[in-house]
PDB file of N, CA and C in Angstrom:
ATOM      1  N   MET A   1      15.941  43.927  44.788  1.00  0.00           N
ATOM      2  CA  MET A   1      14.938  44.662  45.511  1.00  0.00           C
ATOM      3  C   MET A   1      13.622  43.912  45.384  1.00  0.00           C
ATOM      4  N   SER A   2      12.841  43.929  46.432  1.00  0.00           N
ATOM      5  CA  SER A   2      11.518  43.320  46.427  1.00  0.00           C
ATOM      6  C   SER A   2      10.486  44.425  46.627  1.00  0.00           C
ATOM      7  N   ILE A   3       9.575  44.551  45.669  1.00  0.00           N
ATOM      8  CA  ILE A   3       8.558  45.597  45.709  1.00  0.00           C
ATOM      9  C   ILE A   3       7.197  44.934  45.902  1.00  0.00           C
ATOM     10  N   GLU A   4       6.508  45.327  46.945  1.00  0.00           N
ATOM     11  CA  GLU A   4       5.211  44.740  47.263  1.00  0.00           C
ATOM     12  C   GLU A   4       4.145  45.176  46.249  1.00  0.00           C
ATOM     13  N   PRO A   5       3.080  44.377  46.076  1.00  0.00           N
ATOM     14  CA  PRO A   5       1.999  44.755  45.165  1.00  0.00           C
ATOM     15  C   PRO A   5       1.484  46.166  45.479  1.00  0.00           C
ATOM     16  N   GLY A   6       1.335  46.960  44.429  1.00  0.00           N
ATOM     17  CA  GLY A   6       0.850  48.326  44.569  1.00  0.00           C
ATOM     18  C   GLY A   6       1.930  49.349  44.864  1.00  0.00           C
ATOM     19  N   ASP A   7       3.117  48.898  45.266  1.00  0.00           N
ATOM     20  CA  ASP A   7       4.221  49.821  45.561  1.00  0.00           C
ATOM     21  C   ASP A   7       5.057  50.032  44.296  1.00  0.00           C
ATOM     22  N   ASP A   8       6.028  50.923  44.362  1.00  0.00           N
ATOM     23  CA  ASP A   8       6.886  51.193  43.211  1.00  0.00           C
ATOM     24  C   ASP A   8       8.301  51.503  43.682  1.00  0.00           C
ATOM     25  N   ILE A   9       9.221  51.656  42.723  1.00  0.00           N
ATOM     26  CA  ILE A   9      10.596  51.991  43.096  1.00  0.00           C
ATOM     27  C   ILE A   9      10.720  53.475  43.411  1.00  0.00           C
ATOM     28  N   GLY A  10       9.756  54.253  42.973  1.00  0.00           N
ATOM     29  CA  GLY A  10       9.797  55.696  43.190  1.00  0.00           C
ATOM     30  C   GLY A  10      10.333  56.399  41.957  1.00  0.00           C
ATOM     31  N   LEU A  11       9.639  57.428  41.534  1.00  0.00           N
ATOM     32  CA  LEU A  11      10.044  58.190  40.357  1.00  0.00           C
ATOM     33  C   LEU A  11      11.427  58.778  40.596  1.00  0.00           C
ATOM     34  N   GLU A  12      12.364  58.512  39.673  1.00  0.00           N
ATOM     35  CA  GLU A  12      13.742  58.955  39.864  1.00  0.00           C
ATOM     36  C   GLU A  12      14.425  59.210  38.532  1.00  0.00           C
ATOM     37  N   ILE A  13      15.586  59.852  38.624  1.00  0.00           N
ATOM     38  CA  ILE A  13      16.427  60.128  37.465  1.00  0.00           C
ATOM     39  C   ILE A  13      17.878  59.972  37.910  1.00  0.00           C
ATOM     40  N   HIS A  14      18.730  59.463  37.025  1.00  0.00           N
ATOM     41  CA  HIS A  14      20.158  59.323  37.309  1.00  0.00           C
ATOM     42  C   HIS A  14      20.912  60.148  36.264  1.00  0.00           C
ATOM     43  N   HIS A  15      21.498  61.239  36.709  1.00  0.00           N
ATOM     44  CA  HIS A  15      22.197  62.145  35.796  1.00  0.00           C
ATOM     45  C   HIS A  15      23.528  61.546  35.360  1.00  0.00           C
ATOM     46  N   GLY A  16      23.677  61.386  34.043  1.00  0.00           N
ATOM     47  CA  GLY A  16      24.932  60.897  33.481  1.00  0.00           C
ATOM     48  C   GLY A  16      25.198  59.419  33.676  1.00  0.00           C
ATOM     49  N   ILE A  17      24.197  58.661  34.127  1.00  0.00           N
ATOM     50  CA  ILE A  17      24.394  57.234  34.407  1.00  0.00           C
ATOM     51  C   ILE A  17      23.246  56.423  33.809  1.00  0.00           C
ATOM     52  N   ASP A  18      23.567  55.460  32.932  1.00  0.00           N
ATOM     53  CA  ASP A  18      22.560  54.520  32.436  1.00  0.00           C
ATOM     54  C   ASP A  18      22.260  53.504  33.533  1.00  0.00           C
ATOM     55  N   GLN A  19      21.039  52.950  33.513  1.00  0.00           N
ATOM     56  CA  GLN A  19      20.652  51.928  34.485  1.00  0.00           C
ATOM     57  C   GLN A  19      20.033  50.746  33.754  1.00  0.00           C
ATOM     58  N   PHE A  20      20.442  49.545  34.148  1.00  0.00           N
ATOM     59  CA  PHE A  20      19.881  48.296  33.645  1.00  0.00           C
ATOM     60  C   PHE A  20      19.085  47.676  34.782  1.00  0.00           C
ATOM     61  N   LEU A  21      17.828  47.336  34.509  1.00  0.00           N
ATOM     62  CA  LEU A  21      16.975  46.666  35.491  1.00  0.00           C
ATOM     63  C   LEU A  21      16.564  45.315  34.928  1.00  0.00           C
ATOM     64  N   ARG A  22      16.641  44.283  35.744  1.00  0.00           N
ATOM     65  CA  ARG A  22      16.190  42.952  35.326  1.00  0.00           C
ATOM     66  C   ARG A  22      15.067  42.515  36.237  1.00  0.00           C
ATOM     67  N   ILE A  23      13.984  42.071  35.626  1.00  0.00           N
ATOM     68  CA  ILE A  23      12.843  41.558  36.374  1.00  0.00           C
ATOM     69  C   ILE A  23      13.079  40.070  36.608  1.00  0.00           C
ATOM     70  N   GLU A  24      13.227  39.684  37.854  1.00  0.00           N
ATOM     71  CA  GLU A  24      13.408  38.275  38.208  1.00  0.00           C
ATOM     72  C   GLU A  24      12.067  37.553  38.256  1.00  0.00           C
ATOM     73  N   SER A  25      11.079  38.192  38.889  1.00  0.00           N
ATOM     74  CA  SER A  25       9.744  37.599  38.967  1.00  0.00           C
ATOM     75  C   SER A  25       8.741  38.690  39.303  1.00  0.00           C
ATOM     76  N   GLY A  26       7.486  38.403  39.008  1.00  0.00           N
ATOM     77  CA  GLY A  26       6.421  39.358  39.256  1.00  0.00           C
ATOM     78  C   GLY A  26       6.022  40.082  37.977  1.00  0.00           C
ATOM     79  N   LYS A  27       5.156  41.083  38.150  1.00  0.00           N
ATOM     80  CA  LYS A  27       4.634  41.839  37.013  1.00  0.00           C
ATOM     81  C   LYS A  27       4.659  43.319  37.368  1.00  0.00           C
ATOM     82  N   GLY A  28       5.228  44.119  36.459  1.00  0.00           N
ATOM     83  CA  GLY A  28       5.341  45.541  36.736  1.00  0.00           C
ATOM     84  C   GLY A  28       4.970  46.397  35.549  1.00  0.00           C
ATOM     85  N   LEU A  29       4.854  47.678  35.815  1.00  0.00           N
ATOM     86  CA  LEU A  29       4.626  48.669  34.771  1.00  0.00           C
ATOM     87  C   LEU A  29       5.808  49.625  34.797  1.00  0.00           C
ATOM     88  N   CYS A  30       6.555  49.654  33.698  1.00  0.00           N
ATOM     89  CA  CYS A  30       7.696  50.558  33.550  1.00  0.00           C
ATOM     90  C   CYS A  30       7.210  51.821  32.852  1.00  0.00           C
ATOM     91  N   GLN A  31       7.571  52.975  33.409  1.00  0.00           N
ATOM     92  CA  GLN A  31       7.253  54.262  32.805  1.00  0.00           C
ATOM     93  C   GLN A  31       8.540  55.069  32.697  1.00  0.00           C
ATOM     94  N   MET A  32       8.716  55.756  31.564  1.00  0.00           N
ATOM     95  CA  MET A  32       9.889  56.598  31.352  1.00  0.00           C
ATOM     96  C   MET A  32       9.494  57.842  30.567  1.00  0.00           C
ATOM     97  N   GLY A  33      10.282  58.888  30.745  1.00  0.00           N
ATOM     98  CA  GLY A  33      10.065  60.104  29.980  1.00  0.00           C
ATOM     99  C   GLY A  33      11.159  61.123  30.213  1.00  0.00           C
ATOM    100  N   ASP A  34      11.087  62.203  29.446  1.00  0.00           N
ATOM    101  CA  ASP A  34      12.135  63.221  29.517  1.00  0.00           C
ATOM    102  C   ASP A  34      11.897  64.266  30.594  1.00  0.00           C
ATOM    103  N   ALA A  35      10.745  64.208  31.249  1.00  0.00           N
ATOM    104  CA  ALA A  35      10.444  65.142  32.333  1.00  0.00           C
ATOM    105  C   ALA A  35       9.651  64.411  33.413  1.00  0.00           C
ATOM    106  N   GLU A  36       9.762  64.913  34.630  1.00  0.00           N
ATOM    107  CA  GLU A  36       9.101  64.287  35.779  1.00  0.00           C
ATOM    108  C   GLU A  36       7.595  64.158  35.568  1.00  0.00           C
ATOM    109  N   ASP A  37       7.016  65.115  34.883  1.00  0.00           N
ATOM    110  CA  ASP A  37       5.577  65.099  34.640  1.00  0.00           C
ATOM    111  C   ASP A  37       5.235  64.716  33.198  1.00  0.00           C
ATOM    112  N   HIS A  38       6.180  64.070  32.503  1.00  0.00           N
ATOM    113  CA  HIS A  38       5.951  63.658  31.117  1.00  0.00           C
ATOM    114  C   HIS A  38       6.542  62.271  30.881  1.00  0.00           C
ATOM    115  N   LEU A  39       5.893  61.259  31.459  1.00  0.00           N
ATOM    116  CA  LEU A  39       6.327  59.871  31.282  1.00  0.00           C
ATOM    117  C   LEU A  39       5.533  59.294  30.116  1.00  0.00           C
ATOM    118  N   ASP A  40       6.042  59.478  28.910  1.00  0.00           N
ATOM    119  CA  ASP A  40       5.291  59.114  27.714  1.00  0.00           C
ATOM    120  C   ASP A  40       5.565  57.695  27.224  1.00  0.00           C
ATOM    121  N   PHE A  41       6.423  56.948  27.913  1.00  0.00           N
ATOM    122  CA  PHE A  41       6.679  55.544  27.573  1.00  0.00           C
ATOM    123  C   PHE A  41       6.141  54.676  28.697  1.00  0.00           C
ATOM    124  N   GLU A  42       5.340  53.657  28.330  1.00  0.00           N
ATOM    125  CA  GLU A  42       4.831  52.681  29.294  1.00  0.00           C
ATOM    126  C   GLU A  42       4.953  51.293  28.703  1.00  0.00           C
ATOM    127  N   GLN A  43       5.397  50.338  29.521  1.00  0.00           N
ATOM    128  CA  GLN A  43       5.524  48.952  29.071  1.00  0.00           C
ATOM    129  C   GLN A  43       5.317  48.029  30.263  1.00  0.00           C
ATOM    130  N   VAL A  44       4.460  47.025  30.094  1.00  0.00           N
ATOM    131  CA  VAL A  44       4.304  45.990  31.122  1.00  0.00           C
ATOM    132  C   VAL A  44       5.518  45.076  31.040  1.00  0.00           C
ATOM    133  N   VAL A  45       6.096  44.746  32.201  1.00  0.00           N
ATOM    134  CA  VAL A  45       7.274  43.885  32.271  1.00  0.00           C
ATOM    135  C   VAL A  45       7.002  42.735  33.231  1.00  0.00           C
ATOM    136  N   GLU A  46       7.623  41.578  32.936  1.00  0.00           N
ATOM    137  CA  GLU A  46       7.444  40.383  33.761  1.00  0.00           C
ATOM    138  C   GLU A  46       8.778  39.667  33.911  1.00  0.00           C
ATOM    139  N   GLY A  47       8.767  38.558  34.640  1.00  0.00           N
ATOM    140  CA  GLY A  47       9.975  37.785  34.888  1.00  0.00           C
ATOM    141  C   GLY A  47      10.781  37.539  33.628  1.00  0.00           C
ATOM    142  N   ASP A  48      12.095  37.694  33.727  1.00  0.00           N
ATOM    143  CA  ASP A  48      13.067  37.535  32.641  1.00  0.00           C
ATOM    144  C   ASP A  48      13.117  38.714  31.680  1.00  0.00           C
ATOM    145  N   ASP A  49      12.311  39.760  31.899  1.00  0.00           N
ATOM    146  CA  ASP A  49      12.412  40.967  31.078  1.00  0.00           C
ATOM    147  C   ASP A  49      13.533  41.852  31.612  1.00  0.00           C
ATOM    148  N   ALA A  50      14.022  42.725  30.757  1.00  0.00           N
ATOM    149  CA  ALA A  50      15.047  43.690  31.145  1.00  0.00           C
ATOM    150  C   ALA A  50      14.625  45.080  30.681  1.00  0.00           C
ATOM    151  N   ILE A  51      15.079  46.082  31.414  1.00  0.00           N
ATOM    152  CA  ILE A  51      14.787  47.479  31.108  1.00  0.00           C
ATOM    153  C   ILE A  51      16.111  48.222  31.061  1.00  0.00           C
ATOM    154  N   LEU A  52      16.332  49.000  30.021  1.00  0.00           N
ATOM    155  CA  LEU A  52      17.495  49.874  29.964  1.00  0.00           C
ATOM    156  C   LEU A  52      16.998  51.312  30.056  1.00  0.00           C
ATOM    157  N   VAL A  53      17.404  51.985  31.101  1.00  0.00           N
ATOM    158  CA  VAL A  53      17.013  53.376  31.315  1.00  0.00           C
ATOM    159  C   VAL A  53      18.192  54.263  30.927  1.00  0.00           C
ATOM    160  N   PRO A  54      18.057  55.041  29.848  1.00  0.00           N
ATOM    161  CA  PRO A  54      19.156  55.930  29.455  1.00  0.00           C
ATOM    162  C   PRO A  54      19.414  56.998  30.520  1.00  0.00           C
ATOM    163  N   ALA A  55      20.647  57.450  30.590  1.00  0.00           N
ATOM    164  CA  ALA A  55      21.005  58.532  31.508  1.00  0.00           C
ATOM    165  C   ALA A  55      20.060  59.715  31.318  1.00  0.00           C
ATOM    166  N   ASP A  56      19.770  60.395  32.405  1.00  0.00           N
ATOM    167  CA  ASP A  56      18.962  61.617  32.390  1.00  0.00           C
ATOM    168  C   ASP A  56      17.519  61.377  31.957  1.00  0.00           C
ATOM    169  N   THR A  57      17.008  60.179  32.218  1.00  0.00           N
ATOM    170  CA  THR A  57      15.628  59.831  31.884  1.00  0.00           C
ATOM    171  C   THR A  57      14.849  59.566  33.171  1.00  0.00           C
ATOM    172  N   TRP A  58      13.734  60.262  33.330  1.00  0.00           N
ATOM    173  CA  TRP A  58      12.863  59.992  34.478  1.00  0.00           C
ATOM    174  C   TRP A  58      12.252  58.613  34.301  1.00  0.00           C
ATOM    175  N   HIS A  59      12.137  57.848  35.384  1.00  0.00           N
ATOM    176  CA  HIS A  59      11.593  56.496  35.275  1.00  0.00           C
ATOM    177  C   HIS A  59      11.025  56.016  36.603  1.00  0.00           C
ATOM    178  N   ASN A  60      10.136  55.041  36.490  1.00  0.00           N
ATOM    179  CA  ASN A  60       9.537  54.389  37.649  1.00  0.00           C
ATOM    180  C   ASN A  60       9.089  52.999  37.213  1.00  0.00           C
ATOM    181  N   VAL A  61       9.085  52.073  38.144  1.00  0.00           N
ATOM    182  CA  VAL A  61       8.528  50.744  37.912  1.00  0.00           C
ATOM    183  C   VAL A  61       7.582  50.461  39.066  1.00  0.00           C
ATOM    184  N   GLN A  62       6.324  50.189  38.731  1.00  0.00           N
ATOM    185  CA  GLN A  62       5.297  49.909  39.732  1.00  0.00           C
ATOM    186  C   GLN A  62       4.928  48.435  39.670  1.00  0.00           C
ATOM    187  N   ASN A  63       4.737  47.818  40.837  1.00  0.00           N
ATOM    188  CA  ASN A  63       4.271  46.437  40.893  1.00  0.00           C
ATOM    189  C   ASN A  63       2.769  46.435  40.630  1.00  0.00           C
ATOM    190  N   ILE A  64       2.360  45.853  39.504  1.00  0.00           N
ATOM    191  CA  ILE A  64       0.936  45.779  39.161  1.00  0.00           C
ATOM    192  C   ILE A  64       0.419  44.355  39.303  1.00  0.00           C
ATOM    193  N   GLY A  65       1.230  43.484  39.885  1.00  0.00           N
ATOM    194  CA  GLY A  65       0.840  42.095  40.080  1.00  0.00           C
ATOM    195  C   GLY A  65       0.340  41.832  41.490  1.00  0.00           C
ATOM    196  N   ASP A  66       0.129  40.544  41.783  1.00  0.00           N
ATOM    197  CA  ASP A  66      -0.381  40.112  43.083  1.00  0.00           C
ATOM    198  C   ASP A  66       0.705  39.559  43.997  1.00  0.00           C
ATOM    199  N   THR A  67       1.927  39.463  43.496  1.00  0.00           N
ATOM    200  CA  THR A  67       3.045  38.930  44.272  1.00  0.00           C
ATOM    201  C   THR A  67       4.175  39.960  44.273  1.00  0.00           C
ATOM    202  N   PRO A  68       5.144  39.817  45.172  1.00  0.00           N
ATOM    203  CA  PRO A  68       6.263  40.765  45.164  1.00  0.00           C
ATOM    204  C   PRO A  68       6.967  40.791  43.810  1.00  0.00           C
ATOM    205  N   LEU A  69       7.360  41.979  43.392  1.00  0.00           N
ATOM    206  CA  LEU A  69       8.119  42.185  42.163  1.00  0.00           C
ATOM    207  C   LEU A  69       9.590  42.160  42.541  1.00  0.00           C
ATOM    208  N   LYS A  70      10.319  41.177  42.034  1.00  0.00           N
ATOM    209  CA  LYS A  70      11.738  41.009  42.361  1.00  0.00           C
ATOM    210  C   LYS A  70      12.566  41.550  41.202  1.00  0.00           C
ATOM    211  N   ILE A  71      13.391  42.553  41.489  1.00  0.00           N
ATOM    212  CA  ILE A  71      14.216  43.164  40.450  1.00  0.00           C
ATOM    213  C   ILE A  71      15.621  43.436  40.987  1.00  0.00           C
ATOM    214  N   TYR A  72      16.568  43.537  40.070  1.00  0.00           N
ATOM    215  CA  TYR A  72      17.884  44.045  40.452  1.00  0.00           C
ATOM    216  C   TYR A  72      18.332  45.031  39.394  1.00  0.00           C
ATOM    217  N   SER A  73      19.268  45.893  39.774  1.00  0.00           N
ATOM    218  CA  SER A  73      19.734  46.900  38.828  1.00  0.00           C
ATOM    219  C   SER A  73      21.254  46.955  38.803  1.00  0.00           C
ATOM    220  N   ILE A  74      21.756  47.368  37.647  1.00  0.00           N
ATOM    221  CA  ILE A  74      23.180  47.582  37.431  1.00  0.00           C
ATOM    222  C   ILE A  74      23.316  48.978  36.835  1.00  0.00           C
ATOM    223  N   TYR A  75      24.255  49.739  37.359  1.00  0.00           N
ATOM    224  CA  TYR A  75      24.475  51.100  36.884  1.00  0.00           C
ATOM    225  C   TYR A  75      25.733  51.159  36.030  1.00  0.00           C
ATOM    226  N   ALA A  76      25.724  52.057  35.040  1.00  0.00           N
ATOM    227  CA  ALA A  76      26.859  52.190  34.128  1.00  0.00           C
ATOM    228  C   ALA A  76      28.063  52.825  34.808  1.00  0.00           C
ATOM    229  N   GLY A  77      27.875  53.364  35.959  1.00  0.00           N
ATOM    230  CA  GLY A  77      28.939  53.928  36.781  1.00  0.00           C
ATOM    231  C   GLY A  77      28.479  53.879  38.220  1.00  0.00           C
ATOM    232  N   PRO A  78      29.347  54.116  39.171  1.00  0.00           N
ATOM    233  CA  PRO A  78      28.925  54.032  40.568  1.00  0.00           C
ATOM    234  C   PRO A  78      27.860  55.073  40.894  1.00  0.00           C
ATOM    235  N   ASP A  79      26.758  54.616  41.472  1.00  0.00           N
ATOM    236  CA  ASP A  79      25.671  55.501  41.872  1.00  0.00           C
ATOM    237  C   ASP A  79      25.329  55.311  43.344  1.00  0.00           C
ATOM    238  N   HIS A  80      25.893  54.282  43.957  1.00  0.00           N
ATOM    239  CA  HIS A  80      25.663  53.991  45.368  1.00  0.00           C
ATOM    240  C   HIS A  80      27.008  53.761  46.040  1.00  0.00           C
ATOM    241  N   VAL A  81      27.042  53.920  47.341  1.00  0.00           N
ATOM    242  CA  VAL A  81      28.242  53.622  48.114  1.00  0.00           C
ATOM    243  C   VAL A  81      28.564  52.137  47.954  1.00  0.00           C
ATOM    244  N   PHE A  82      29.856  51.785  47.798  1.00  0.00           N
ATOM    245  CA  PHE A  82      30.278  50.402  47.608  1.00  0.00           C
ATOM    246  C   PHE A  82      29.647  49.499  48.666  1.00  0.00           C
ATOM    247  N   GLY A  83      29.103  48.381  48.213  1.00  0.00           N
ATOM    248  CA  GLY A  83      28.507  47.397  49.110  1.00  0.00           C
ATOM    249  C   GLY A  83      27.048  47.635  49.440  1.00  0.00           C
ATOM    250  N   THR A  84      26.439  48.689  48.891  1.00  0.00           N
ATOM    251  CA  THR A  84      25.041  48.992  49.190  1.00  0.00           C
ATOM    252  C   THR A  84      24.122  47.914  48.637  1.00  0.00           C
ATOM    253  N   ILE A  85      23.219  47.426  49.482  1.00  0.00           N
ATOM    254  CA  ILE A  85      22.176  46.487  49.066  1.00  0.00           C
ATOM    255  C   ILE A  85      20.864  46.987  49.651  1.00  0.00           C
ATOM    256  N   HIS A  86      19.878  47.196  48.793  1.00  0.00           N
ATOM    257  CA  HIS A  86      18.534  47.559  49.238  1.00  0.00           C
ATOM    258  C   HIS A  86      17.642  46.347  49.001  1.00  0.00           C
ATOM    259  N   HIS A  87      17.288  45.652  50.057  1.00  0.00           N
ATOM    260  CA  HIS A  87      16.439  44.470  49.922  1.00  0.00           C
ATOM    261  C   HIS A  87      14.995  44.848  49.612  1.00  0.00           C
ATOM    262  N   THR A  88      14.577  46.009  50.070  1.00  0.00           N
ATOM    263  CA  THR A  88      13.206  46.464  49.838  1.00  0.00           C
ATOM    264  C   THR A  88      13.211  47.937  49.443  1.00  0.00           C
ATOM    265  N   HIS A  89      12.082  48.382  48.934  1.00  0.00           N
ATOM    266  CA  HIS A  89      11.908  49.801  48.608  1.00  0.00           C
ATOM    267  C   HIS A  89      12.071  50.641  49.867  1.00  0.00           C
ATOM    268  N   GLU A  90      11.559  50.154  50.986  1.00  0.00           N
ATOM    269  CA  GLU A  90      11.669  50.874  52.255  1.00  0.00           C
ATOM    270  C   GLU A  90      13.133  51.080  52.639  1.00  0.00           C
ATOM    271  N   ASP A  91      13.966  50.049  52.436  1.00  0.00           N
ATOM    272  CA  ASP A  91      15.404  50.180  52.706  1.00  0.00           C
ATOM    273  C   ASP A  91      16.007  51.311  51.875  1.00  0.00           C
ATOM    274  N   ALA A  92      15.655  51.360  50.593  1.00  0.00           N
ATOM    275  CA  ALA A  92      16.200  52.394  49.708  1.00  0.00           C
ATOM    276  C   ALA A  92      15.751  53.785  50.152  1.00  0.00           C
ATOM    277  N   LYS A  93      14.467  53.919  50.506  1.00  0.00           N
ATOM    278  CA  LYS A  93      13.949  55.219  50.935  1.00  0.00           C
ATOM    279  C   LYS A  93      14.622  55.700  52.215  1.00  0.00           C
ATOM    280  N   ASN A  94      15.005  54.770  53.091  1.00  0.00           N
ATOM    281  CA  ASN A  94      15.577  55.138  54.385  1.00  0.00           C
ATOM    282  C   ASN A  94      17.101  55.193  54.394  1.00  0.00           C
ATOM    283  N   ASP A  95      17.738  54.969  53.260  1.00  0.00           N
ATOM    284  CA  ASP A  95      19.198  54.989  53.185  1.00  0.00           C
ATOM    285  C   ASP A  95      19.684  56.440  53.227  1.00  0.00           C
ATOM    286  N   PRO A  96      20.464  56.819  54.243  1.00  0.00           N
ATOM    287  CA  PRO A  96      20.916  58.207  54.343  1.00  0.00           C
ATOM    288  C   PRO A  96      21.890  58.611  53.235  1.00  0.00           C
ATOM    289  N   ASN A  97      22.432  57.642  52.495  1.00  0.00           N
ATOM    290  CA  ASN A  97      23.356  57.945  51.404  1.00  0.00           C
ATOM    291  C   ASN A  97      22.654  58.208  50.079  1.00  0.00           C
ATOM    292  N   GLU A  98      21.343  58.045  50.044  1.00  0.00           N
ATOM    293  CA  GLU A  98      20.579  58.268  48.815  1.00  0.00           C
ATOM    294  C   GLU A  98      20.116  59.715  48.741  1.00  0.00           C
ATOM    295  N   ASP A  99      19.919  60.201  47.507  1.00  0.00           N
ATOM    296  CA  ASP A  99      19.430  61.576  47.302  1.00  0.00           C
ATOM    297  C   ASP A  99      17.987  61.695  47.707  1.00  0.00           C
TER     298      ASP A  99
END
C-alpha cells in the first residue's frame, strides 16, 4: 500500500486476527490501543521497521513524512478475499468487500 503524506491507513481493528505490517520506505506514526478512543501506544516507524498488531487491537499508521509511505501487511488468518491487492488507501476504502 502507498500512503500519501498526511494520509493514514484508517483507524481499524481485526477481531481474532494478528496483523504484521512492514515499512518499506517513508516515515510514519503507529498508534495502537485497546479502544477506538484510547490509543495509548505511539511509535515513529521508518523503512525496514515492522509492526505487530495483536488481534482485537485498535490501530492506525499515519504518514508523517514528505514522501509516500510504502507498507505491506500479512494477516495471521484470511482477512481479505483471495487475491486482494490495495495499491493505495483509496483502493482499500473503495473495496466493496471491506468492512
